[in-house]
C-alpha cells in the first residue's frame, strides 16, 4: 500500500469469532473489497477485542487464522490493502491508554454493546469489556482514518471515537481526523432468522437464527426455509413484516434486485418458494468465498507472509502517529 498519496484512508476491523455470519458479510466485509481501488484500506482481525469475553486459547488462535483467511477469501487483496492481526501491532494498545485518559466513565457506561455484553456475561464484567470502545477508537485514530465501513450496530462506538478525537484535538491542538461511518444502504442490520426483532449474531443459542458464511448449501437453504415470517402470504416490504423485510433485504443484497422487483418476482407465490429462492441465492453467492477460503486456509505459509507484511506496514504508520501524540502530550523523547 502506498502511504503518501491523496487517497482517503479506510480502517475497519472484525473480531475473530470463527466463521463470520451473513450479517458480518452483508453489513461489513463484502463492502471492504470494492473500496480498495479508490481508497487506502487497512483491515484488521481484532483479536485483542475478542479477549474481552472468555476465549479458549487454542480456539482463539485457530479462529484468528480462519478470520484472516476469510477476509482474503471475501476479496481483500493483501497487495492492495494492509491486512493484519491487531495484536501484531502494539501501537493500538499504547494509543488506547492515551485515549482512555480523554474518555469519560459516563460515556463508556452509555454504550449499548457494553450493557448487552455485561448482561450476557454477568460473571465476567471485566475492565476490558468496559474500555473496549477506547481500543476501537485507537484502532481508527492511529491511522487517522477518514472512513470506517461498519454495520449499524457499531455506529455508537464510531460516534464515541469522534468525540474522543475531538476532545484530544481541543486539549492539544488539531491532530486527529474525525472519522466518518460508512454504513451500507442495504443490509446495515441483518436480523436473526428466528427472531427478526434481534440482530443476527453468532452467539445466538438457536443455530437456525444465524447463517454462517462457510455453511454448506443445504444448511443455508434449510435455515432460510425455517425462517420466521408472518401469517400473510405477500412478499412485500412494509412495517409489521420484520421477517419478510429481513429476507427481502438479504435477497436484495446478494442479487442486486430492488425491493419492488422482488415483490413482482414473487407475486402470487407462497413464502415457501420465496424462502427457498433466498437460500439458494445466498448459497450461490457465497460459493466462491467458500472455495477460495479452502484454498487459503490450506496455505499457512502464504497467510503468514501476508499478515506479517501487513503488520509491518501497520506498525510503521501508527508509530509515526504515536510519536507525534507523545510529543503533544508532553512525554520526553526516548531518543
Ligand atoms: P464485529 O466483529 O462484531 O462485527 C464486524 C462487522 O460486522 C458488522 N455486523 C453486522 N452488520 C449487519 N448486520 C448484522 N447482524 C451484523 N453483525 C455484525 C459490524 O457492524 C461490524 O462492522 N467493534 C467491532 C470491531 C472493531 C472495529 C474497529 C470496527 C474493532 N475495532 C475499528 C471498525 C473499526 C466489532 O465488534 O465488530
mmCIF file of C-alpha atoms and ligand atoms in Angstrom:
data_model
loop_
_atom_site.group_PDB
_atom_site.id
_atom_site.type_symbol
_atom_site.label_atom_id
_atom_site.label_comp_id
_atom_site.label_asym_id
_atom_site.label_seq_id
_atom_site.Cartn_x
_atom_site.Cartn_y
_atom_site.Cartn_z
ATOM 1 C CA UNK A 1 0.000 0.000 0.000
ATOM 2 C CA UNK A 2 1.265 3.489 -0.785
ATOM 3 C CA UNK A 3 1.416 5.698 2.249
ATOM 4 C CA UNK A 4 1.903 9.048 0.594
ATOM 5 C CA UNK A 5 -0.838 9.659 -1.913
ATOM 6 C CA UNK A 6 -4.012 11.690 -1.926
ATOM 7 C CA UNK A 7 -6.398 8.788 -1.440
ATOM 8 C CA UNK A 8 -8.568 8.826 1.658
ATOM 9 C CA UNK A 9 -7.883 6.252 4.307
ATOM 10 C CA UNK A 10 -10.263 3.493 5.355
ATOM 11 C CA UNK A 11 -9.931 1.419 8.508
ATOM 12 C CA UNK A 12 -12.138 -1.412 9.639
ATOM 13 C CA UNK A 13 -11.883 -4.418 11.890
ATOM 14 C CA UNK A 14 -13.683 -7.631 12.693
ATOM 15 C CA UNK A 15 -13.499 -9.942 15.675
ATOM 16 C CA UNK A 16 -12.249 -13.475 15.119
ATOM 17 C CA UNK A 17 -15.402 -15.331 16.120
ATOM 18 C CA UNK A 18 -14.783 -18.399 13.956
ATOM 19 C CA UNK A 19 -16.595 -18.152 10.671
ATOM 20 C CA UNK A 20 -18.414 -14.895 10.046
ATOM 21 C CA UNK A 21 -22.173 -14.511 9.944
ATOM 22 C CA UNK A 22 -24.160 -13.400 6.947
ATOM 23 C CA UNK A 23 -24.697 -10.190 8.949
ATOM 24 C CA UNK A 24 -20.930 -9.544 9.189
ATOM 25 C CA UNK A 25 -20.669 -10.271 5.495
ATOM 26 C CA UNK A 26 -23.536 -8.123 4.175
ATOM 27 C CA UNK A 27 -23.165 -5.347 6.753
ATOM 28 C CA UNK A 28 -19.397 -5.016 6.533
ATOM 29 C CA UNK A 29 -16.873 -7.351 4.858
ATOM 30 C CA UNK A 30 -18.367 -7.584 1.415
ATOM 31 C CA UNK A 31 -18.130 -3.790 1.213
ATOM 32 C CA UNK A 32 -14.430 -3.804 2.076
ATOM 33 C CA UNK A 33 -13.085 -5.291 -1.176
ATOM 34 C CA UNK A 34 -14.701 -2.814 -3.607
ATOM 35 C CA UNK A 35 -13.187 0.113 -1.656
ATOM 36 C CA UNK A 36 -9.611 -0.991 -2.304
ATOM 37 C CA UNK A 37 -9.064 0.810 -5.594
ATOM 38 C CA UNK A 38 -10.465 4.145 -4.537
ATOM 39 C CA UNK A 39 -9.025 4.298 -1.011
ATOM 40 C CA UNK A 40 -6.006 3.277 1.026
ATOM 41 C CA UNK A 41 -7.535 0.448 3.025
ATOM 42 C CA UNK A 42 -6.397 -1.046 6.303
ATOM 43 C CA UNK A 43 -8.244 -4.066 7.665
ATOM 44 C CA UNK A 44 -7.614 -5.870 10.906
ATOM 45 C CA UNK A 45 -8.629 -9.052 12.691
ATOM 46 C CA UNK A 46 -9.169 -7.606 16.143
ATOM 47 C CA UNK A 47 -8.090 -10.422 18.438
ATOM 48 C CA UNK A 48 -7.430 -8.003 21.314
ATOM 49 C CA UNK A 49 -11.089 -7.014 21.272
ATOM 50 C CA UNK A 50 -12.065 -10.681 21.280
ATOM 51 C CA UNK A 51 -10.485 -11.387 24.690
ATOM 52 C CA UNK A 52 -12.951 -9.049 26.406
ATOM 53 C CA UNK A 53 -15.087 -12.189 26.607
ATOM 54 C CA UNK A 54 -13.648 -15.564 27.686
ATOM 55 C CA UNK A 55 -11.754 -17.374 24.966
ATOM 56 C CA UNK A 56 -10.228 -20.781 24.713
ATOM 57 C CA UNK A 57 -6.601 -20.025 23.677
ATOM 58 C CA UNK A 58 -6.284 -22.793 21.068
ATOM 59 C CA UNK A 59 -9.652 -21.859 19.589
ATOM 60 C CA UNK A 60 -8.815 -18.164 19.507
ATOM 61 C CA UNK A 61 -5.605 -18.889 17.598
ATOM 62 C CA UNK A 62 -7.490 -21.049 15.108
ATOM 63 C CA UNK A 63 -10.346 -18.536 14.767
ATOM 64 C CA UNK A 64 -7.920 -15.705 14.148
ATOM 65 C CA UNK A 65 -6.194 -17.515 11.303
ATOM 66 C CA UNK A 66 -9.566 -18.541 9.883
ATOM 67 C CA UNK A 67 -10.818 -14.977 10.081
ATOM 68 C CA UNK A 68 -7.718 -13.722 8.318
ATOM 69 C CA UNK A 69 -8.116 -16.295 5.528
ATOM 70 C CA UNK A 70 -11.799 -15.396 5.293
ATOM 71 C CA UNK A 71 -11.305 -11.687 4.754
ATOM 72 C CA UNK A 72 -8.902 -12.529 1.923
ATOM 73 C CA UNK A 73 -11.466 -15.000 0.550
ATOM 74 C CA UNK A 74 -14.058 -12.199 0.664
ATOM 75 C CA UNK A 75 -11.942 -10.093 -1.672
ATOM 76 C CA UNK A 76 -9.318 -8.304 0.409
ATOM 77 C CA UNK A 77 -6.178 -8.280 -1.693
ATOM 78 C CA UNK A 78 -3.127 -8.036 0.594
ATOM 79 C CA UNK A 79 -1.202 -6.371 -2.216
ATOM 80 C CA UNK A 80 -3.721 -3.544 -2.418
ATOM 81 C CA UNK A 81 -4.683 -3.284 1.260
ATOM 82 C CA UNK A 82 -2.922 -3.599 4.574
ATOM 83 C CA UNK A 83 -4.437 -6.662 6.247
ATOM 84 C CA UNK A 84 -3.077 -7.654 9.640
ATOM 85 C CA UNK A 85 -3.801 -9.115 13.050
ATOM 86 C CA UNK A 86 -4.366 -6.474 15.730
ATOM 87 C CA UNK A 87 -2.116 -7.991 18.422
ATOM 88 C CA UNK A 88 0.810 -7.862 15.964
ATOM 89 C CA UNK A 89 0.770 -4.093 16.203
ATOM 90 C CA UNK A 90 1.242 -2.985 19.842
ATOM 91 C CA UNK A 91 0.696 0.660 18.907
ATOM 92 C CA UNK A 92 -3.077 0.162 19.115
ATOM 93 C CA UNK A 93 -2.879 -0.768 22.794
ATOM 94 C CA UNK A 94 -0.448 2.056 23.529
ATOM 95 C CA UNK A 95 -2.643 4.671 21.914
ATOM 96 C CA UNK A 96 -5.659 3.192 23.634
ATOM 97 C CA UNK A 97 -4.134 4.023 27.011
ATOM 98 C CA UNK A 98 -3.525 7.629 25.988
ATOM 99 C CA UNK A 99 -7.065 7.979 24.633
ATOM 100 C CA UNK A 100 -8.580 6.403 27.735
ATOM 101 C CA UNK A 101 -7.328 9.476 29.584
ATOM 102 C CA UNK A 102 -9.543 11.584 27.302
ATOM 103 C CA UNK A 103 -12.600 9.350 27.750
ATOM 104 C CA UNK A 104 -15.194 9.733 30.466
ATOM 105 C CA UNK A 105 -16.539 6.917 32.613
ATOM 106 C CA UNK A 106 -20.068 8.179 31.935
ATOM 107 C CA UNK A 107 -19.808 7.948 28.175
ATOM 108 C CA UNK A 108 -18.453 4.396 28.315
ATOM 109 C CA UNK A 109 -21.312 3.450 30.649
ATOM 110 C CA UNK A 110 -23.806 4.524 27.986
ATOM 111 C CA UNK A 111 -22.520 2.141 25.306
ATOM 112 C CA UNK A 112 -25.322 -0.261 24.439
ATOM 113 C CA UNK A 113 -22.901 -3.030 23.468
ATOM 114 C CA UNK A 114 -21.327 -2.836 26.931
ATOM 115 C CA UNK A 115 -24.762 -3.047 28.532
ATOM 116 C CA UNK A 116 -25.753 -6.019 26.345
ATOM 117 C CA UNK A 117 -22.495 -7.876 26.812
ATOM 118 C CA UNK A 118 -22.325 -7.301 30.546
ATOM 119 C CA UNK A 119 -25.851 -8.667 30.874
ATOM 120 C CA UNK A 120 -24.840 -11.705 28.834
ATOM 121 C CA UNK A 121 -21.547 -12.300 30.670
ATOM 122 C CA UNK A 122 -22.643 -11.230 34.148
ATOM 123 C CA UNK A 123 -19.906 -13.283 35.810
ATOM 124 C CA UNK A 124 -17.117 -11.564 33.863
ATOM 125 C CA UNK A 125 -17.747 -7.836 33.554
ATOM 126 C CA UNK A 126 -14.075 -7.054 33.150
ATOM 127 C CA UNK A 127 -12.450 -3.652 32.648
ATOM 128 C CA UNK A 128 -11.540 -4.572 29.050
ATOM 129 C CA UNK A 129 -15.202 -5.016 28.203
ATOM 130 C CA UNK A 130 -15.823 -1.533 29.543
ATOM 131 C CA UNK A 131 -12.903 0.170 27.778
ATOM 132 C CA UNK A 132 -13.399 -1.814 24.553
ATOM 133 C CA UNK A 133 -14.647 1.256 22.606
ATOM 134 C CA UNK A 134 -11.454 3.166 23.506
ATOM 135 C CA UNK A 135 -9.353 0.440 21.880
ATOM 136 C CA UNK A 136 -11.654 0.658 18.878
ATOM 137 C CA UNK A 137 -11.118 4.438 18.775
ATOM 138 C CA UNK A 138 -7.348 3.817 18.927
ATOM 139 C CA UNK A 139 -7.590 1.345 16.005
ATOM 140 C CA UNK A 140 -9.163 4.043 13.885
ATOM 141 C CA UNK A 141 -7.335 7.148 15.077
ATOM 142 C CA UNK A 142 -3.873 5.549 14.963
ATOM 143 C CA UNK A 143 -4.198 5.708 11.164
ATOM 144 C CA UNK A 144 -6.131 8.974 11.075
ATOM 145 C CA UNK A 145 -8.769 7.088 9.089
ATOM 146 C CA UNK A 146 -11.292 9.182 7.140
ATOM 147 C CA UNK A 147 -13.911 6.475 6.745
ATOM 148 C CA UNK A 148 -14.906 3.391 8.683
ATOM 149 C CA UNK A 149 -17.092 0.790 6.930
ATOM 150 C CA UNK A 150 -19.286 -0.845 9.604
ATOM 151 C CA UNK A 151 -22.758 -2.219 10.206
ATOM 152 C CA UNK A 152 -25.330 -0.103 12.081
ATOM 153 C CA UNK A 153 -24.549 -1.738 15.443
ATOM 154 C CA UNK A 154 -21.084 -0.125 15.546
ATOM 155 C CA UNK A 155 -22.321 3.409 14.902
ATOM 156 C CA UNK A 156 -22.393 4.359 18.580
ATOM 157 C CA UNK A 157 -18.764 3.273 19.011
ATOM 158 C CA UNK A 158 -17.770 5.319 15.991
ATOM 159 C CA UNK A 159 -19.504 8.385 17.414
ATOM 160 C CA UNK A 160 -17.563 7.894 20.618
ATOM 161 C CA UNK A 161 -14.302 7.667 18.623
ATOM 162 C CA UNK A 162 -15.185 11.007 17.031
ATOM 163 C CA UNK A 163 -15.868 12.533 20.437
ATOM 164 C CA UNK A 164 -12.594 11.249 21.852
ATOM 165 C CA UNK A 165 -10.705 12.604 18.832
ATOM 166 C CA UNK A 166 -12.436 15.981 19.107
ATOM 167 C CA UNK A 167 -11.661 16.242 22.807
ATOM 168 C CA UNK A 168 -7.998 15.371 22.244
ATOM 169 C CA UNK A 169 -7.808 17.978 19.472
ATOM 170 C CA UNK A 170 -9.311 20.586 21.785
ATOM 171 C CA UNK A 171 -6.809 19.844 24.547
ATOM 172 C CA UNK A 172 -3.674 19.513 22.441
ATOM 173 C CA UNK A 173 -4.408 21.232 19.134
ATOM 174 C CA UNK A 174 -5.888 19.863 15.875
ATOM 175 C CA UNK A 175 -4.390 16.477 15.198
ATOM 176 C CA UNK A 176 -6.797 13.579 14.727
ATOM 177 C CA UNK A 177 -9.074 13.293 11.712
ATOM 178 C CA UNK A 178 -12.699 12.869 12.792
ATOM 179 C CA UNK A 179 -13.666 9.550 11.156
ATOM 180 C CA UNK A 180 -16.968 9.170 9.297
ATOM 181 C CA UNK A 181 -19.035 5.983 9.449
ATOM 182 C CA UNK A 182 -19.589 4.248 6.135
ATOM 183 C CA UNK A 183 -22.791 2.264 6.615
ATOM 184 C CA UNK A 184 -24.367 0.383 3.664
ATOM 185 C CA UNK A 185 -27.849 1.382 2.490
ATOM 186 C CA UNK A 186 -28.925 -2.237 2.203
ATOM 187 C CA UNK A 187 -28.133 -4.710 4.957
ATOM 188 C CA UNK A 188 -26.674 -2.443 7.642
ATOM 189 C CA UNK A 189 -28.564 -4.541 10.178
ATOM 190 C CA UNK A 190 -29.245 -8.133 9.157
ATOM 191 C CA UNK A 191 -31.696 -9.675 11.604
ATOM 192 C CA UNK A 192 -31.964 -13.120 13.191
ATOM 193 C CA UNK A 193 -33.875 -15.638 11.056
ATOM 194 C CA UNK A 194 -35.664 -16.897 14.172
ATOM 195 C CA UNK A 195 -36.452 -13.586 15.851
ATOM 196 C CA UNK A 196 -36.381 -10.729 13.356
ATOM 197 C CA UNK A 197 -36.501 -8.183 16.186
ATOM 198 C CA UNK A 198 -32.932 -9.191 17.115
ATOM 199 C CA UNK A 199 -29.675 -8.654 15.218
ATOM 200 C CA UNK A 200 -28.239 -11.775 13.549
ATOM 201 C CA UNK A 201 -25.405 -12.860 15.802
ATOM 202 C CA UNK A 202 -23.189 -15.900 16.091
ATOM 203 C CA UNK A 203 -23.777 -16.043 19.835
ATOM 204 C CA UNK A 204 -27.481 -16.803 19.295
ATOM 205 C CA UNK A 205 -28.384 -20.035 21.068
ATOM 206 C CA UNK A 206 -30.585 -21.175 18.207
ATOM 207 C CA UNK A 207 -28.320 -22.308 15.335
ATOM 208 C CA UNK A 208 -31.124 -21.699 12.831
ATOM 209 C CA UNK A 209 -31.116 -17.987 13.690
ATOM 210 C CA UNK A 210 -27.810 -17.328 12.068
ATOM 211 C CA UNK A 211 -26.321 -18.184 8.659
ATOM 212 C CA UNK A 212 -22.555 -18.635 8.671
ATOM 213 C CA UNK A 213 -20.706 -17.821 5.507
ATOM 214 C CA UNK A 214 -18.996 -21.205 5.472
ATOM 215 C CA UNK A 215 -22.261 -23.152 5.910
ATOM 216 C CA UNK A 216 -22.829 -25.578 3.039
ATOM 217 C CA UNK A 217 -25.594 -25.028 0.511
ATOM 218 C CA UNK A 218 -28.086 -27.468 2.078
ATOM 219 C CA UNK A 219 -27.602 -25.961 5.542
ATOM 220 C CA UNK A 220 -28.116 -22.439 4.218
ATOM 221 C CA UNK A 221 -31.291 -23.391 2.379
ATOM 222 C CA UNK A 222 -32.601 -25.295 5.409
ATOM 223 C CA UNK A 223 -32.013 -22.287 7.701
ATOM 224 C CA UNK A 224 -33.869 -19.985 5.314
ATOM 225 C CA UNK A 225 -36.730 -22.451 4.921
ATOM 226 C CA UNK A 226 -37.153 -22.383 8.712
ATOM 227 C CA UNK A 227 -37.023 -18.581 8.914
ATOM 228 C CA UNK A 228 -39.793 -16.980 10.975
ATOM 229 C CA UNK A 229 -42.104 -14.818 8.852
ATOM 230 C CA UNK A 230 -45.767 -13.836 9.322
ATOM 231 C CA UNK A 231 -49.200 -15.263 8.688
ATOM 232 C CA UNK A 232 -49.835 -13.316 5.475
ATOM 233 C CA UNK A 233 -48.641 -14.624 2.124
ATOM 234 C CA UNK A 234 -47.404 -11.486 0.454
ATOM 235 C CA UNK A 235 -43.750 -10.823 -0.312
ATOM 236 C CA UNK A 236 -43.645 -7.074 0.185
ATOM 237 C CA UNK A 237 -41.601 -4.718 2.335
ATOM 238 C CA UNK A 238 -43.667 -2.899 4.929
ATOM 239 C CA UNK A 239 -43.951 -2.221 8.628
ATOM 240 C CA UNK A 240 -45.050 -5.167 10.712
ATOM 241 C CA UNK A 241 -43.414 -7.710 8.380
ATOM 242 C CA UNK A 242 -39.992 -7.796 10.031
ATOM 243 C CA UNK A 243 -39.205 -11.389 8.987
ATOM 244 C CA UNK A 244 -40.100 -10.827 5.322
ATOM 245 C CA UNK A 245 -38.399 -7.410 5.318
ATOM 246 C CA UNK A 246 -35.206 -9.072 6.535
ATOM 247 C CA UNK A 247 -35.371 -11.823 3.888
ATOM 248 C CA UNK A 248 -36.065 -9.250 1.172
ATOM 249 C CA UNK A 249 -33.096 -7.176 2.322
ATOM 250 C CA UNK A 250 -30.817 -10.210 2.238
ATOM 251 C CA UNK A 251 -32.110 -11.261 -1.187
ATOM 252 C CA UNK A 252 -31.654 -7.734 -2.486
ATOM 253 C CA UNK A 253 -28.106 -7.552 -1.069
ATOM 254 C CA UNK A 254 -26.956 -10.755 -2.762
ATOM 255 C CA UNK A 255 -28.806 -10.375 -6.083
ATOM 256 C CA UNK A 256 -28.763 -6.591 -6.536
ATOM 257 C CA UNK A 257 -32.540 -6.675 -7.231
ATOM 258 C CA UNK A 258 -34.685 -3.826 -5.897
ATOM 259 C CA UNK A 259 -37.420 -4.439 -3.326
ATOM 260 C CA UNK A 260 -40.096 -3.691 -5.963
ATOM 261 C CA UNK A 261 -38.557 -6.156 -8.391
ATOM 262 C CA UNK A 262 -38.544 -8.798 -5.646
ATOM 263 C CA UNK A 263 -42.219 -8.174 -4.865
ATOM 264 C CA UNK A 264 -43.045 -8.535 -8.570
ATOM 265 C CA UNK A 265 -40.953 -11.718 -8.869
ATOM 266 C CA UNK A 266 -42.864 -13.439 -6.070
ATOM 267 C CA UNK A 267 -46.374 -12.086 -6.732
ATOM 268 C CA UNK A 268 -48.850 -14.947 -6.351
ATOM 269 C CA UNK A 269 -46.218 -17.306 -4.958
ATOM 270 C CA UNK A 270 -46.069 -18.586 -1.367
ATOM 271 C CA UNK A 271 -43.464 -17.865 1.285
ATOM 272 C CA UNK A 272 -42.030 -21.378 0.782
ATOM 273 C CA UNK A 273 -40.899 -20.527 -2.758
ATOM 274 C CA UNK A 274 -39.511 -17.197 -1.614
ATOM 275 C CA UNK A 275 -37.533 -18.647 1.282
ATOM 276 C CA UNK A 276 -36.015 -21.350 -0.941
ATOM 277 C CA UNK A 277 -35.066 -18.723 -3.520
ATOM 278 C CA UNK A 278 -33.362 -16.568 -0.869
ATOM 279 C CA UNK A 279 -31.481 -19.616 0.471
ATOM 280 C CA UNK A 280 -30.317 -20.607 -2.998
ATOM 281 C CA UNK A 281 -29.261 -17.074 -3.911
ATOM 282 C CA UNK A 282 -27.261 -16.703 -0.689
ATOM 283 C CA UNK A 283 -25.614 -20.121 -1.066
ATOM 284 C CA UNK A 284 -24.697 -19.457 -4.699
ATOM 285 C CA UNK A 285 -23.376 -16.008 -3.829
ATOM 286 C CA UNK A 286 -21.159 -17.454 -1.075
ATOM 287 C CA UNK A 287 -19.914 -20.451 -3.078
ATOM 288 C CA UNK A 288 -16.798 -18.667 -4.460
ATOM 289 C CA UNK A 289 -15.948 -17.405 -0.945
ATOM 290 C CA UNK A 290 -16.042 -20.979 0.402
ATOM 291 C CA UNK A 291 -13.880 -22.290 -2.437
ATOM 292 C CA UNK A 292 -11.305 -19.530 -2.044
ATOM 293 C CA UNK A 293 -11.285 -19.951 1.730
ATOM 294 C CA UNK A 294 -10.484 -23.697 1.468
ATOM 295 C CA UNK A 295 -7.537 -22.871 -0.766
ATOM 296 C CA UNK A 296 -6.200 -20.139 1.537
ATOM 297 C CA UNK A 297 -6.588 -21.925 4.855
ATOM 298 C CA UNK A 298 -4.534 -24.818 3.473
ATOM 299 C CA UNK A 299 -1.633 -22.448 2.770
ATOM 300 C CA UNK A 300 -0.500 -21.272 6.208
ATOM 301 C CA UNK A 301 2.864 -20.070 4.876
ATOM 302 C CA UNK A 302 1.162 -17.683 2.458
ATOM 303 C CA UNK A 303 -1.165 -16.389 5.189
ATOM 304 C CA UNK A 304 1.816 -15.776 7.461
ATOM 305 C CA UNK A 305 3.647 -13.905 4.731
ATOM 306 C CA UNK A 306 0.596 -11.678 4.229
ATOM 307 C CA UNK A 307 -0.163 -10.920 7.869
ATOM 308 C CA UNK A 308 3.493 -10.318 8.717
ATOM 309 C CA UNK A 309 3.856 -7.815 5.896
ATOM 310 C CA UNK A 310 0.527 -6.227 6.880
ATOM 311 C CA UNK A 311 1.650 -5.796 10.491
ATOM 312 C CA UNK A 312 4.911 -4.164 9.410
ATOM 313 C CA UNK A 313 3.079 -1.539 7.366
ATOM 314 C CA UNK A 314 0.523 -1.014 10.117
ATOM 315 C CA UNK A 315 3.271 -0.620 12.715
ATOM 316 C CA UNK A 316 5.168 1.916 10.607
ATOM 317 C CA UNK A 317 2.141 4.129 10.022
ATOM 318 C CA UNK A 318 0.968 4.057 13.622
ATOM 319 C CA UNK A 319 4.402 4.578 15.179
ATOM 320 C CA UNK A 320 4.518 7.945 13.458
ATOM 321 C CA UNK A 321 1.130 8.859 14.894
ATOM 322 C CA UNK A 322 2.109 7.712 18.335
ATOM 323 C CA UNK A 323 5.408 9.639 18.350
ATOM 324 C CA UNK A 324 3.541 12.826 17.464
ATOM 325 C CA UNK A 325 0.934 12.143 20.143
ATOM 326 C CA UNK A 326 3.639 11.554 22.761
ATOM 327 C CA UNK A 327 5.277 14.825 21.881
ATOM 328 C CA UNK A 328 1.962 16.680 22.032
ATOM 329 C CA UNK A 329 1.050 15.404 25.456
ATOM 330 C CA UNK A 330 4.476 16.211 26.921
ATOM 331 C CA UNK A 331 6.328 12.902 27.116
ATOM 332 C CA UNK A 332 10.119 13.201 26.904
ATOM 333 C CA UNK A 333 11.552 11.903 23.606
ATOM 334 C CA UNK A 334 13.000 8.420 24.023
ATOM 335 C CA UNK A 335 15.890 9.148 21.667
HETATM 336 P P1 LIG B 1 -17.916 -7.315 14.926
HETATM 337 O O1 LIG B 1 -16.730 -8.215 14.871
HETATM 338 O O2 LIG B 1 -18.984 -7.620 15.910
HETATM 339 O O3 LIG B 1 -18.585 -7.225 13.512
HETATM 340 C C1 LIG B 1 -17.821 -6.953 12.350
HETATM 341 C C2 LIG B 1 -18.642 -6.088 11.420
HETATM 342 O O4 LIG B 1 -19.868 -6.733 11.080
HETATM 343 C C3 LIG B 1 -20.964 -5.853 11.311
HETATM 344 N N1 LIG B 1 -22.136 -6.662 11.728
HETATM 345 C C4 LIG B 1 -23.333 -6.606 11.158
HETATM 346 N N2 LIG B 1 -23.797 -5.874 10.122
HETATM 347 C C5 LIG B 1 -25.086 -6.067 9.751
HETATM 348 N N3 LIG B 1 -25.923 -6.931 10.377
HETATM 349 C C6 LIG B 1 -25.504 -7.679 11.420
HETATM 350 N N4 LIG B 1 -26.345 -8.554 12.005
HETATM 351 C C7 LIG B 1 -24.158 -7.531 11.851
HETATM 352 N N5 LIG B 1 -23.412 -8.108 12.833
HETATM 353 C C8 LIG B 1 -22.173 -7.560 12.750
HETATM 354 C C9 LIG B 1 -20.483 -4.938 12.426
HETATM 355 O O5 LIG B 1 -21.199 -3.719 12.427
HETATM 356 C C10 LIG B 1 -19.024 -4.740 12.052
HETATM 357 O O6 LIG B 1 -18.875 -3.706 11.107
HETATM 358 N N6 LIG B 1 -16.060 -3.500 17.494
HETATM 359 C C11 LIG B 1 -16.141 -4.103 16.178
HETATM 360 C C12 LIG B 1 -14.792 -4.469 15.593
HETATM 361 C C13 LIG B 1 -13.820 -3.352 15.546
HETATM 362 C C14 LIG B 1 -13.819 -2.284 14.609
HETATM 363 C C15 LIG B 1 -12.699 -1.488 14.933
HETATM 364 C C16 LIG B 1 -14.648 -1.958 13.532
HETATM 365 C C17 LIG B 1 -12.759 -3.167 16.384
HETATM 366 N N7 LIG B 1 -12.098 -2.063 16.002
HETATM 367 C C18 LIG B 1 -12.383 -0.339 14.229
HETATM 368 C C19 LIG B 1 -14.327 -0.802 12.810
HETATM 369 C C20 LIG B 1 -13.226 -0.020 13.166
HETATM 370 C C21 LIG B 1 -16.944 -5.371 16.293
HETATM 371 O O7 LIG B 1 -17.033 -5.969 17.328
HETATM 372 O O8 LIG B 1 -17.436 -5.804 15.112
#
